[in-house]
Amino acid sequence: MYIKDHPILKKDNNHEVTFFYNGTTLKAKHGQTIAGALMANGIKKFGITRKLQQSRGLYCANGRCCSCFVTVNGLEHVLSCMTLIEDGMEVNPNSGDPDVRRGEYGN
Amino acid sequence: METDVLIIGAGPAGLNSAYEIASNGVQTVIVDESFFPGGQLKQQTQYFNNLPRQFEAQRGITLAETLANRLHSLPVTMLHKHTMIGVYKDGSIGVSNGESTFPIKAKKVIVTTGAAEETCLFPGWTLPGVMTVGAAQILMNRERVLPGKNAIILGCNSFSQEVAQQLKDCGVNILGIIEKNTSLGRESRERLHSDIPLLLNSYITRAMGRGEVEKVFINHNGSEQEWRADLICIGNGLSPILEPFEILDCSFTNKEKLGGLLPGYDSNFKTENSSVYVAGNAAGITCMGGVLLTAEIAAADVLRHLGVLNREDAARQTTYLWKELLRIETQTDSEVFYARVASIQEFHEKNNIPLPTSFHAILEEC
Amino acid sequence: MDKSTIVCRCEEINIDEIETAIKMGASTFDDIKRLTRCGMGPCQSKVCMNLVRELLSENLGKPLKEIPPSRMRMPLKITRLGSLVGKESSNNVLSVFSESSLEEGEQQNE
């Protein structure tokens, strides 16, 4: 949930951006990270682990723990806590292993 | 890229040492992972009081701006969204911006990577909805997003108490602070807020839920209770970030009072690698005043080695800064200061370097 | 504590697996790494470093300060291969991948 009246911070004038998560259209504030944008929309589970298919989400919010991976515009294993949300961004949950043989993204 | 001084990390220590160095006209490059400078100050809305004399008491978010804005007219290149990922054979630092990797050759490197939050094991700690107190503070004060509705804080210390209060002020229902010990330290006792329940002698036995935390089992005084919660914030203290030091050929030492493992350094915060310095929380967990002062001590020695400060001026400045560090660190927690001095003495003995005479006055104070 | 509790979030290694490795003779973090893959995932033991050191300390009956950290290797942070080789030479990486990709006429099992 977005904090409209923050007890300490001044009101921000950041404009709204639209992005897609799992095909659903969602709104976020410019300047938020992908992780912040997802959490603002009530999404806590960002993906599953590769071995035990356990749920993972934001944990350290500092780019260290790698628990908050998502797929962004087709690029897998992006740290959602260290990447800013952009208008029109297509975000998908992290589904485990990358497919290195696919060759769609130049690799 | 070439520069006189390279600083790793644009938190309070990095920004403050950059100011001290670049205000003498020395070319400085700062590498930082984030989108904008300030490090962990960027979400710290609490006031910092016990700061070096040139800073008035202010909120962390304001201090971040103060420190960053001072660099604007100075010869400082700020590389945002850049990460140190390695070291080349010639000692140049390998930096990546996500697209490409390039070397930065510097005469001196100051590592100000700060600290990371320690965790605490319990079944279910990997579930979404379990995060560090620092992460909850980032969501609340940087992203302006409520991390949850009903929260449990695991671990009672001044930082977790501060964040608990801030979450409460934002409308989060704090079910309680869970602490395994049966009594609290002095700082935590002084901060006790009567409206946030504190459970001593307790721990989390399990967190459960479908895809995210829904219920949490607490053992309090030996009996178990079930709470409905959607957020668990782990506040188990900080430890210095160590990754850059091994590949820079720096040794490690161990001081529990400074957060456990940390790089060894001399009385000028120079490591075993004579071109690498460490400052801030990476040199041992301390208060904000300590973070800023250690950065100034390192900066003074860098300036001396670059020939900007002469030996006498550098010694005078360092003596003053150490007295300030003594004053500020002992006001917050004298054991931190004593552990730091002990680790420096050990470093000098191990490497057969005599302690500078100016440092003897500090030793006498201990 | 429940021995199935995960210690390494990335490689999903639990307490039991780590203690088994110690029983088999592991005495350092790096031994445990080699036996279990604990600490070898994307975070490279940034989160589990002290958890594993504490388990080693408890199981070996040694003080924590005598348990060294794991080896910290390059790259220090999660890095894409393409950014390591740079744009011009990224073809070299492509060629490595194409060697391991399907031969012409080979069918991918879906």
Coordinates of C-alpha atoms in Angstrom, one line a residue:
Chain A
M1 CA 0.0 0.0 0.0
Y2 CA 1.3 3.5 -0.9
I3 CA 1.8 5.8 2.0
K4 CA -0.1 9.0 1.0
D5 CA 0.5 11.1 4.1
H6 CA 3.9 10.2 5.4
P7 CA 4.4 11.4 9.0
I8 CA 7.9 12.9 8.2
L9 CA 8.5 13.1 4.4
K10 CA 7.1 16.0 2.4
K11 CA 4.5 15.1 -0.3
D12 CA 6.2 14.1 -3.5
N13 CA 5.0 15.2 -6.9
N14 CA 6.2 12.1 -8.7
H15 CA 4.1 11.2 -11.6
E16 CA 2.3 7.9 -12.0
V17 CA 3.7 5.2 -14.3
T18 CA 2.0 2.1 -15.7
F19 CA 3.6 -1.3 -15.9
F20 CA 2.6 -4.9 -16.5
Y21 CA 3.1 -7.7 -14.0
N22 CA 2.2 -11.2 -15.2
G23 CA 0.1 -9.5 -17.9
T24 CA -1.9 -7.4 -15.5
T25 CA -1.7 -3.6 -15.8
L26 CA -0.6 -2.0 -12.6
K27 CA 0.3 1.6 -11.5
A28 CA 3.4 2.8 -9.6
K29 CA 5.1 6.1 -8.8
H30 CA 8.0 7.3 -10.8
G31 CA 11.2 6.9 -8.7
Q32 CA 10.1 3.6 -7.1
T33 CA 12.0 0.4 -7.6
I34 CA 10.3 -2.6 -9.2
A35 CA 10.2 -4.2 -5.7
G36 CA 8.6 -1.1 -4.2
A37 CA 6.1 -0.9 -7.1
L38 CA 5.1 -4.6 -6.6
M39 CA 4.8 -4.3 -2.8
A40 CA 2.7 -1.1 -3.3
N41 CA 0.3 -3.2 -5.3
G42 CA 0.1 -5.9 -2.6
I43 CA 2.4 -8.3 -4.4
K44 CA 4.9 -9.9 -2.0
K45 CA 5.8 -13.1 -3.7
F46 CA 8.2 -12.3 -6.6
G47 CA 9.1 -15.8 -7.7
I48 CA 10.0 -19.3 -6.9
T49 CA 13.3 -21.0 -6.2
R50 CA 14.9 -23.4 -8.7
K51 CA 15.2 -26.5 -6.5
L52 CA 12.3 -26.6 -4.0
Q53 CA 9.9 -24.2 -5.8
Q54 CA 9.7 -22.1 -2.6
S55 CA 8.3 -18.6 -2.6
R56 CA 10.7 -15.7 -2.4
G57 CA 10.3 -11.9 -2.2
L58 CA 12.0 -8.8 -1.0
Y59 CA 14.4 -9.6 1.8
C60 CA 17.4 -7.2 2.2
A61 CA 16.3 -4.4 -0.3
N62 CA 20.0 -3.6 -0.9
G63 CA 21.0 -5.8 -3.8
R64 CA 22.8 -8.4 -1.7
C65 CA 20.5 -11.3 -1.0
C66 CA 19.2 -11.9 -4.6
S67 CA 15.8 -13.1 -3.3
C68 CA 13.9 -10.5 -5.2
F69 CA 14.7 -11.6 -8.7
V70 CA 12.1 -10.9 -11.4
T71 CA 12.1 -11.0 -15.2
V72 CA 12.1 -7.6 -16.8
N73 CA 11.2 -7.1 -20.5
G74 CA 12.4 -10.7 -21.1
L75 CA 15.6 -10.4 -19.2
E76 CA 15.7 -12.9 -16.4
H77 CA 17.2 -12.6 -12.8
V78 CA 17.0 -8.8 -12.5
L79 CA 17.3 -7.5 -9.0
S80 CA 14.0 -5.8 -8.4
C81 CA 15.2 -3.8 -5.4
M82 CA 18.0 -2.1 -7.4
T83 CA 16.1 -1.4 -10.6
L84 CA 13.7 1.6 -11.1
I85 CA 10.3 1.0 -12.5
E86 CA 9.7 2.5 -16.0
D87 CA 6.6 3.2 -17.9
G88 CA 5.5 0.2 -20.0
M89 CA 7.9 -2.2 -18.3
E90 CA 6.9 -5.8 -18.6
V91 CA 7.6 -7.5 -15.3
N92 CA 7.2 -11.3 -14.7
P93 CA 7.9 -13.4 -11.6
N94 CA 11.1 -15.3 -11.4
S95 CA 10.4 -18.9 -12.4
G96 CA 13.7 -20.5 -11.4
D97 CA 16.4 -21.5 -13.9
P98 CA 17.3 -19.3 -16.8
D99 CA 17.1 -20.8 -20.3
V100 CA 20.5 -20.1 -21.8
R101 CA 19.9 -21.9 -25.0
R102 CA 16.9 -19.9 -26.0
G103 CA 18.9 -17.2 -27.8
E104 CA 16.1 -14.7 -28.0
Y105 CA 18.0 -12.0 -26.2
G106 CA 21.3 -12.1 -27.9
N107 CA 22.8 -14.7 -25.6
Chain B
M1 CA 39.7 5.7 -16.4
E2 CA 42.4 7.2 -14.2
T3 CA 42.1 9.2 -11.0
D4 CA 44.0 10.2 -7.9
V5 CA 41.6 8.7 -5.4
L6 CA 38.8 6.2 -5.9
I7 CA 36.1 5.7 -3.3
I8 CA 34.0 2.6 -3.2
G9 CA 30.5 3.5 -1.9
A10 CA 28.7 6.8 -1.7
G11 CA 27.3 6.5 1.8
P12 CA 28.2 8.9 4.6
A13 CA 31.8 7.7 4.9
G14 CA 32.5 7.8 1.2
L15 CA 30.9 11.2 0.7
N16 CA 32.7 12.7 3.7
S17 CA 36.1 11.4 2.7
A18 CA 35.4 12.6 -0.9
Y19 CA 34.8 16.1 0.4
E20 CA 37.9 16.2 2.5
I21 CA 40.0 15.0 -0.4
A22 CA 38.5 16.8 -3.3
S23 CA 38.3 20.2 -1.5
N24 CA 42.1 20.1 -1.7
G25 CA 41.7 19.9 -5.5
V26 CA 42.5 16.2 -5.7
Q27 CA 40.7 14.3 -8.5
T28 CA 38.2 11.9 -6.9
V29 CA 36.0 9.2 -8.4
I30 CA 33.1 7.6 -6.3
V31 CA 31.6 4.4 -7.4
D32 CA 28.1 3.6 -6.1
E33 CA 25.6 0.8 -6.8
S34 CA 22.5 2.9 -6.2
F35 CA 20.7 5.5 -8.3
F36 CA 21.6 8.4 -6.0
P37 CA 24.1 9.1 -3.2
G38 CA 23.7 8.7 0.5
G39 CA 23.9 5.0 1.1
Q40 CA 21.7 3.9 4.0
L41 CA 21.1 7.5 5.0
K42 CA 18.6 7.8 2.2
Q43 CA 15.9 6.2 4.3
Q44 CA 17.0 7.2 7.8
T45 CA 14.4 9.7 8.9
Q46 CA 15.7 9.6 12.5
Y47 CA 17.8 12.4 13.9
F48 CA 21.6 12.0 14.3
N49 CA 22.9 14.0 17.2
N50 CA 26.4 13.0 18.1
L51 CA 28.1 14.2 14.9
P52 CA 31.5 15.9 14.3
R53 CA 31.5 19.6 15.1
Q54 CA 31.0 20.9 11.5
F55 CA 27.6 19.1 11.3
E56 CA 24.6 20.2 13.2
A57 CA 22.1 17.5 14.4
Q58 CA 19.9 16.5 11.5
R59 CA 17.8 13.7 10.0
G60 CA 19.7 11.1 8.0
I61 CA 17.8 12.0 4.8
T62 CA 19.0 15.6 5.3
L63 CA 22.5 14.6 6.1
A64 CA 22.6 12.6 2.9
E65 CA 21.8 15.7 0.9
T66 CA 24.2 17.9 2.9
L67 CA 27.0 15.5 2.3
A68 CA 26.2 15.0 -1.4
N69 CA 25.6 18.7 -2.2
R70 CA 29.0 19.8 -0.8
L71 CA 30.6 17.9 -3.6
H72 CA 29.0 19.8 -6.5
S73 CA 31.7 22.3 -7.2
L74 CA 34.6 19.9 -6.4
P75 CA 36.6 17.7 -8.8
V76 CA 34.5 14.7 -8.0
T77 CA 33.1 12.2 -10.6
M78 CA 30.1 10.3 -9.2
L79 CA 29.5 7.0 -11.0
H80 CA 26.0 5.9 -10.0
K81 CA 24.7 2.4 -10.8
H82 CA 28.3 1.3 -10.9
T83 CA 29.6 -1.7 -8.9
M84 CA 33.1 -2.8 -8.0
I85 CA 33.2 -6.4 -9.1
G86 CA 36.9 -7.2 -9.0
V87 CA 40.6 -6.2 -9.3
Y88 CA 42.9 -6.3 -12.3
K89 CA 46.5 -7.6 -12.1
D90 CA 47.9 -4.1 -12.0
G91 CA 45.7 -3.2 -9.0
S92 CA 43.1 -1.2 -11.0
I93 CA 39.6 -1.7 -9.7
G94 CA 37.1 -3.5 -12.0
V95 CA 33.9 -1.6 -12.2
S96 CA 30.7 -2.7 -14.0
N97 CA 27.7 -0.6 -14.9
G98 CA 25.7 -3.7 -16.0
E99 CA 26.5 -3.2 -19.7
S100 CA 30.3 -3.2 -19.6
T101 CA 33.2 -3.6 -17.3
F102 CA 36.2 -1.3 -17.2
P103 CA 39.3 -0.6 -15.0
I104 CA 39.7 2.5 -12.8
K105 CA 43.4 3.1 -12.0
A106 CA 43.8 5.1 -8.8
K107 CA 46.8 6.1 -6.6
K108 CA 44.7 5.5 -3.5
V109 CA 41.5 3.6 -2.9
I110 CA 39.2 4.1 0.1
V111 CA 36.7 1.3 0.6
T112 CA 33.5 2.6 2.3
T113 CA 31.1 -0.2 1.6
G114 CA 29.4 0.0 5.0
A115 CA 27.6 -2.7 6.8
A116 CA 25.1 -5.5 6.0
E117 CA 22.3 -6.7 8.3
E118 CA 22.8 -10.0 10.0
T119 CA 19.9 -12.5 9.9
C120 CA 18.3 -14.9 12.3
L121 CA 17.2 -18.4 11.5
F122 CA 13.8 -19.8 12.1
P123 CA 11.6 -22.2 10.0
G124 CA 9.9 -20.0 7.4
W125 CA 12.4 -17.1 7.4
T126 CA 12.7 -17.4 3.6
L127 CA 9.0 -16.6 3.1
P128 CA 8.0 -13.3 1.4
G129 CA 6.9 -11.0 4.2
V130 CA 10.1 -11.8 6.2
M131 CA 12.6 -9.0 5.6
T132 CA 15.3 -7.1 7.5
V133 CA 14.3 -4.1 9.5
G134 CA 16.5 -2.1 7.1
A135 CA 14.5 -3.3 4.2
A136 CA 11.2 -2.3 5.9
Q137 CA 12.7 1.1 6.5
I138 CA 13.6 1.4 2.8
L139 CA 10.1 0.5 1.7
M140 CA 8.5 2.9 4.1
N141 CA 10.8 6.0 3.7
R142 CA 12.3 5.6 0.2
E143 CA 9.5 3.8 -1.7
R144 CA 6.7 5.2 0.5
V145 CA 5.2 1.8 0.6
L146 CA 3.8 0.0 3.7
P147 CA 5.7 -3.3 4.1
G148 CA 2.8 -4.9 5.9
K149 CA -0.2 -4.4 8.2
N150 CA 0.6 -6.5 11.2
A151 CA 4.2 -6.7 12.0
I152 CA 6.5 -8.6 14.4
I153 CA 10.0 -7.2 15.0
L154 CA 12.5 -9.9 15.8
G155 CA 15.4 -8.6 17.9
C156 CA 15.4 -5.7 20.3
N157 CA 18.1 -3.1 19.7
S158 CA 18.1 0.7 19.2
F159 CA 17.8 0.4 15.4
S160 CA 15.0 -2.2 15.4
Q161 CA 13.2 -0.1 18.1
E162 CA 13.6 3.0 15.9
V163 CA 12.2 1.3 12.8
A164 CA 9.3 -0.2 14.9
Q165 CA 8.3 3.2 16.0
Q166 CA 8.5 4.6 12.5
L167 CA 6.4 1.8 11.1
K168 CA 3.9 2.4 13.9
D169 CA 3.8 6.2 13.0
C170 CA 3.0 5.2 9.4
G171 CA 0.1 3.1 10.5
V172 CA 1.5 -0.4 10.8
N173 CA 0.2 -2.4 13.8
I174 CA 3.2 -3.6 15.7
L175 CA 2.2 -6.8 17.4
G176 CA 5.4 -6.9 19.4
I177 CA 9.2 -6.9 19.6
I178 CA 10.5 -10.4 20.2
E179 CA 13.8 -10.7 22.0
K180 CA 15.6 -13.9 23.0
N181 CA 17.5 -12.4 25.9
T182 CA 15.9 -11.9 29.3
S183 CA 17.2 -8.3 29.7
L184 CA 18.1 -5.4 27.5
G185 CA 21.2 -3.4 27.0
R186 CA 21.3 0.2 28.3
E187 CA 20.6 1.9 25.0
S188 CA 17.5 -0.3 24.3
R189 CA 16.2 0.2 27.9
E190 CA 16.4 4.0 27.4
R191 CA 14.4 3.7 24.1
L192 CA 11.6 1.5 25.4
H193 CA 8.3 2.8 24.2
S194 CA 5.4 1.7 26.4
D195 CA 3.0 1.4 23.5
I196 CA 4.9 -1.2 21.6
P197 CA 4.8 -4.6 23.4
L198 CA 8.1 -6.2 24.2
L199 CA 8.5 -9.9 24.8
L200 CA 11.7 -10.9 26.4
N201 CA 12.9 -14.5 26.7
S202 CA 11.1 -15.3 23.4
Y203 CA 11.7 -16.4 19.9
I204 CA 9.9 -17.3 16.7
T205 CA 9.4 -21.1 16.4
R206 CA 7.9 -21.0 12.9
A207 CA 6.4 -18.7 10.3
M208 CA 3.9 -20.1 7.9
G209 CA 1.6 -19.1 5.0
R210 CA 0.7 -19.7 1.4
G211 CA 3.3 -17.9 -0.6
E212 CA 3.8 -15.3 2.2
V213 CA 3.8 -14.9 5.9
E214 CA 0.3 -15.4 7.4
K215 CA 0.8 -16.8 10.9
V216 CA 3.7 -16.9 13.2
F217 CA 4.3 -19.1 16.3
I218 CA 6.1 -17.4 19.1
N219 CA 7.7 -19.1 22.1
H220 CA 7.4 -16.8 25.1
N221 CA 8.7 -17.9 28.5
G222 CA 8.5 -21.5 27.3
S223 CA 4.9 -21.5 26.1
E224 CA 3.8 -21.2 22.5
Q225 CA 1.3 -18.8 21.0
E226 CA 0.0 -18.2 17.5
W227 CA -0.1 -14.7 16.0
R228 CA -1.6 -13.5 12.8
A229 CA 1.0 -11.4 11.1
D230 CA 2.0 -10.5 7.5
L231 CA 5.4 -8.9 8.2
I232 CA 8.4 -10.1 10.2
C233 CA 11.3 -7.7 10.4
I234 CA 14.6 -9.2 11.4
G235 CA 16.8 -6.9 13.4
N236 CA 19.9 -8.8 14.4
G237 CA 22.5 -6.1 14.1
L238 CA 25.1 -5.2 11.5
S239 CA 28.4 -6.6 10.3
P240 CA 31.0 -4.9 8.1
I241 CA 30.8 -5.7 4.4
L242 CA 33.9 -7.8 3.6
E243 CA 33.7 -8.8 -0.1
P244 CA 36.2 -6.3 -1.6
F245 CA 39.0 -6.8 0.9
E246 CA 40.2 -10.3 0.2
I247 CA 40.9 -9.7 -3.5
L248 CA 42.6 -6.4 -2.5
D249 CA 45.1 -8.5 -0.4
C250 CA 43.8 -7.2 3.0
S251 CA 43.8 -9.4 6.1
F252 CA 40.8 -9.9 8.4
T253 CA 40.6 -9.6 12.1
N254 CA 37.8 -10.3 14.5
K255 CA 36.3 -7.9 17.1
E256 CA 32.9 -8.8 18.4
K257 CA 32.2 -5.2 19.5
L258 CA 32.9 -4.0 16.0
G259 CA 30.5 -6.4 14.4
G260 CA 32.7 -9.5 14.0
L261 CA 35.0 -10.0 11.1
L262 CA 36.6 -6.8 9.7
P263 CA 39.6 -5.8 7.7
G264 CA 42.8 -5.1 9.6
Y265 CA 44.0 -1.4 9.5
D266 CA 46.6 0.9 11.1
S267 CA 46.0 4.1 13.0
N268 CA 45.4 5.9 9.7
F269 CA 42.8 3.3 8.5
K270 CA 45.3 2.0 6.0
T271 CA 45.1 -1.7 5.4
E272 CA 47.9 -4.2 4.6
N273 CA 47.6 -3.1 1.0
S274 CA 49.4 0.3 1.2
S275 CA 47.1 1.9 -1.4
V276 CA 43.9 0.7 0.2
Y277 CA 42.1 2.4 3.1
V278 CA 38.9 1.5 4.9
A279 CA 36.5 3.8 6.7
G280 CA 32.9 4.0 8.0
N281 CA 31.0 0.9 9.1
A282 CA 33.2 -1.3 6.9
A283 CA 36.0 -0.6 9.4
G284 CA 33.8 -1.7 12.3
I285 CA 30.2 -0.9 13.3
T286 CA 30.0 2.4 15.0
C287 CA 27.7 5.5 15.4
M288 CA 27.2 8.1 12.6
G289 CA 29.7 10.4 14.2
G290 CA 32.3 7.5 14.1
V291 CA 31.4 6.8 10.4
L292 CA 32.1 10.4 9.4
L293 CA 35.3 10.8 11.5
T294 CA 37.0 7.5 10.4
A295 CA 36.4 8.8 6.8
E296 CA 38.3 12.0 7.7
I297 CA 41.2 10.2 9.3
A298 CA 41.6 8.0 6.2
A299 CA 41.3 11.1 4.0
A300 CA 44.0 13.0 5.9
D301 CA 46.5 10.1 5.4
V302 CA 45.6 9.8 1.7
L303 CA 46.3 13.6 1.3
R304 CA 49.7 13.2 3.1
H305 CA 50.7 10.4 0.8
L306 CA 49.7 12.3 -2.3
G307 CA 51.9 15.2 -1.1
V308 CA 49.0 17.6 -0.5
L309 CA 49.4 17.8 3.2
N310 CA 52.8 17.9 4.8
R311 CA 53.8 15.5 7.6
E312 CA 53.3 18.0 10.4
D313 CA 49.9 19.3 9.2
A314 CA 48.7 15.7 8.6
A315 CA 49.8 14.6 12.1
R316 CA 48.1 17.7 13.7
Q317 CA 44.9 17.0 11.9
T318 CA 45.0 13.2 12.7
T319 CA 45.6 13.9 16.4
Y320 CA 42.6 16.2 16.5
L321 CA 40.4 13.7 14.6
W322 CA 41.3 10.9 16.9
K323 CA 40.4 13.0 19.9
E324 CA 37.1 13.7 18.3
L325 CA 36.6 10.0 17.6
L326 CA 37.4 9.2 21.2
R327 CA 34.9 11.8 22.4
I328 CA 32.1 10.7 20.1
E329 CA 32.5 7.0 20.1
T330 CA 32.9 6.8 23.9
Q331 CA 29.8 8.9 24.3
T332 CA 27.8 6.3 22.4
D333 CA 29.6 3.1 23.3
S334 CA 33.1 3.2 24.8
E335 CA 33.6 -0.5 24.1
V336 CA 33.5 0.2 20.4
F337 CA 36.3 2.7 20.7
Y338 CA 38.4 0.4 22.9
A339 CA 37.9 -2.6 20.5
R340 CA 39.0 -0.3 17.6
V341 CA 42.1 0.8 19.4
A342 CA 42.9 -2.8 20.4
S343 CA 42.5 -4.0 16.8
I344 CA 44.8 -1.2 15.6
Q345 CA 47.5 -2.1 18.2
E346 CA 47.3 -5.7 17.1
F347 CA 47.7 -4.6 13.5
H348 CA 50.8 -2.6 14.2
E349 CA 52.4 -5.4 16.2
K350 CA 51.6 -8.0 13.6
N351 CA 53.1 -6.0 10.8
N352 CA 56.0 -4.6 12.8
I353 CA 55.0 -1.0 12.3
P354 CA 55.6 1.3 15.3
L355 CA 52.5 3.2 16.4
P356 CA 52.9 7.0 15.6
T357 CA 53.8 9.0 18.7
S358 CA 50.7 11.1 18.3
F359 CA 48.7 7.9 18.9
H360 CA 50.2 7.3 22.3
A361 CA 48.0 10.1 23.8
I362 CA 45.0 8.1 22.6
L363 CA 46.3 4.9 24.2
E364 CA 46.7 6.7 27.5
E365 CA 43.0 7.6 27.4
C366 CA 42.0 3.9 27.2
Chain C
M1 CA 15.4 -26.0 15.7
D2 CA 13.9 -27.9 12.8
K3 CA 16.9 -29.3 10.9
S4 CA 15.1 -28.8 7.6
T5 CA 15.3 -25.0 8.1
I6 CA 17.0 -23.4 5.1
V7 CA 20.4 -21.7 5.8
C8 CA 21.5 -20.8 2.3
R9 CA 18.6 -19.0 0.6
C10 CA 20.0 -19.3 -2.9
E11 CA 21.0 -22.9 -3.2
E12 CA 18.4 -24.0 -0.6
I13 CA 20.7 -25.8 1.7
N14 CA 19.3 -26.7 5.2
I15 CA 20.9 -27.2 8.6
D16 CA 20.8 -30.9 8.3
E17 CA 22.8 -30.9 5.0
I18 CA 25.4 -28.6 6.5
E19 CA 25.7 -30.6 9.7
T20 CA 26.1 -33.8 7.6
A21 CA 28.9 -32.2 5.7
I22 CA 30.6 -31.3 9.0
K23 CA 30.2 -34.9 10.2
M24 CA 31.8 -36.0 6.9
G25 CA 34.9 -33.9 7.8
A26 CA 34.1 -30.4 6.6
S27 CA 35.9 -27.9 8.9
T28 CA 35.7 -24.7 6.9
F29 CA 33.0 -22.8 5.0
D30 CA 34.8 -23.6 1.8
D31 CA 34.7 -27.4 2.6
I32 CA 30.9 -27.0 3.1
K33 CA 30.7 -25.1 -0.2
R34 CA 32.4 -27.9 -2.1
L35 CA 30.3 -30.7 -0.5
T36 CA 26.8 -29.0 -0.6
R37 CA 26.9 -25.9 -2.9
C38 CA 26.0 -23.8 0.2
G39 CA 27.0 -20.2 -0.5
M40 CA 27.6 -20.8 -4.2
G41 CA 24.4 -19.2 -5.5
P42 CA 23.8 -15.7 -6.8
C43 CA 24.5 -14.0 -3.5
Q44 CA 27.8 -15.8 -3.0
S45 CA 27.3 -16.4 0.8
K46 CA 26.5 -12.7 1.5
V47 CA 23.5 -13.7 3.7
C48 CA 24.5 -17.1 5.1
M49 CA 28.2 -16.3 5.8
N50 CA 27.8 -16.0 9.6
L51 CA 25.0 -18.5 9.9
V52 CA 27.3 -21.2 8.5
R53 CA 30.2 -20.0 10.6
E54 CA 28.0 -20.3 13.7
L55 CA 27.0 -23.9 12.7
L56 CA 30.7 -24.7 12.2
S57 CA 31.5 -23.2 15.6
E58 CA 28.8 -25.1 17.4
N59 CA 29.4 -28.5 15.7
L60 CA 33.2 -28.3 15.9
G61 CA 33.2 -26.9 19.4
K62 CA 35.5 -24.0 18.3
P63 CA 35.0 -20.3 19.1
L64 CA 33.4 -18.3 16.3
K65 CA 36.4 -16.1 15.9
E66 CA 38.5 -19.1 14.8
I67 CA 36.2 -19.9 11.9
P68 CA 37.4 -18.0 8.8
P69 CA 35.0 -16.5 6.3
S70 CA 34.4 -18.2 2.9
R71 CA 36.7 -17.3 0.0
M72 CA 35.4 -14.2 -1.7
R73 CA 35.9 -14.4 -5.4
M74 CA 35.4 -12.2 -8.4
P75 CA 32.9 -11.1 -9.6
L76 CA 32.0 -9.7 -6.2
K77 CA 28.4 -9.0 -7.2
I78 CA 26.0 -10.7 -9.6
T79 CA 27.3 -9.8 -13.1
R80 CA 26.1 -10.7 -16.6
L81 CA 28.6 -12.4 -18.9
G82 CA 28.0 -9.9 -21.6
S83 CA 29.1 -7.0 -19.3
L84 CA 32.3 -8.8 -18.5
V85 CA 33.5 -9.2 -22.1
G86 CA 32.3 -5.8 -23.4
K87 CA 30.2 -5.1 -26.4
E88 CA 32.8 -5.7 -29.2
S89 CA 34.0 -9.0 -28.0
S90 CA 30.6 -10.3 -26.9
N91 CA 30.6 -12.4 -30.0
N92 CA 33.1 -14.7 -28.3
V93 CA 30.6 -15.4 -25.6
L94 CA 27.9 -16.0 -28.2
S95 CA 30.2 -18.6 -29.9
V96 CA 30.6 -20.4 -26.6
F97 CA 26.9 -20.6 -26.2
S98 CA 26.3 -21.7 -29.8
E99 CA 28.7 -24.6 -29.3
S100 CA 26.5 -25.9 -26.5
S101 CA 23.2 -25.2 -28.4
L102 CA 21.3 -27.7 -30.4
E103 CA 22.8 -29.2 -33.6
E104 CA 20.9 -28.6 -36.8
G105 CA 18.1 -31.2 -37.1
E106 CA 18.2 -32.0 -33.4
Q107 CA 14.8 -31.8 -31.7
Q108 CA 14.3 -30.0 -28.4
N109 CA 12.3 -32.2 -26.0
E110 CA 9.3 -30.1 -24.8

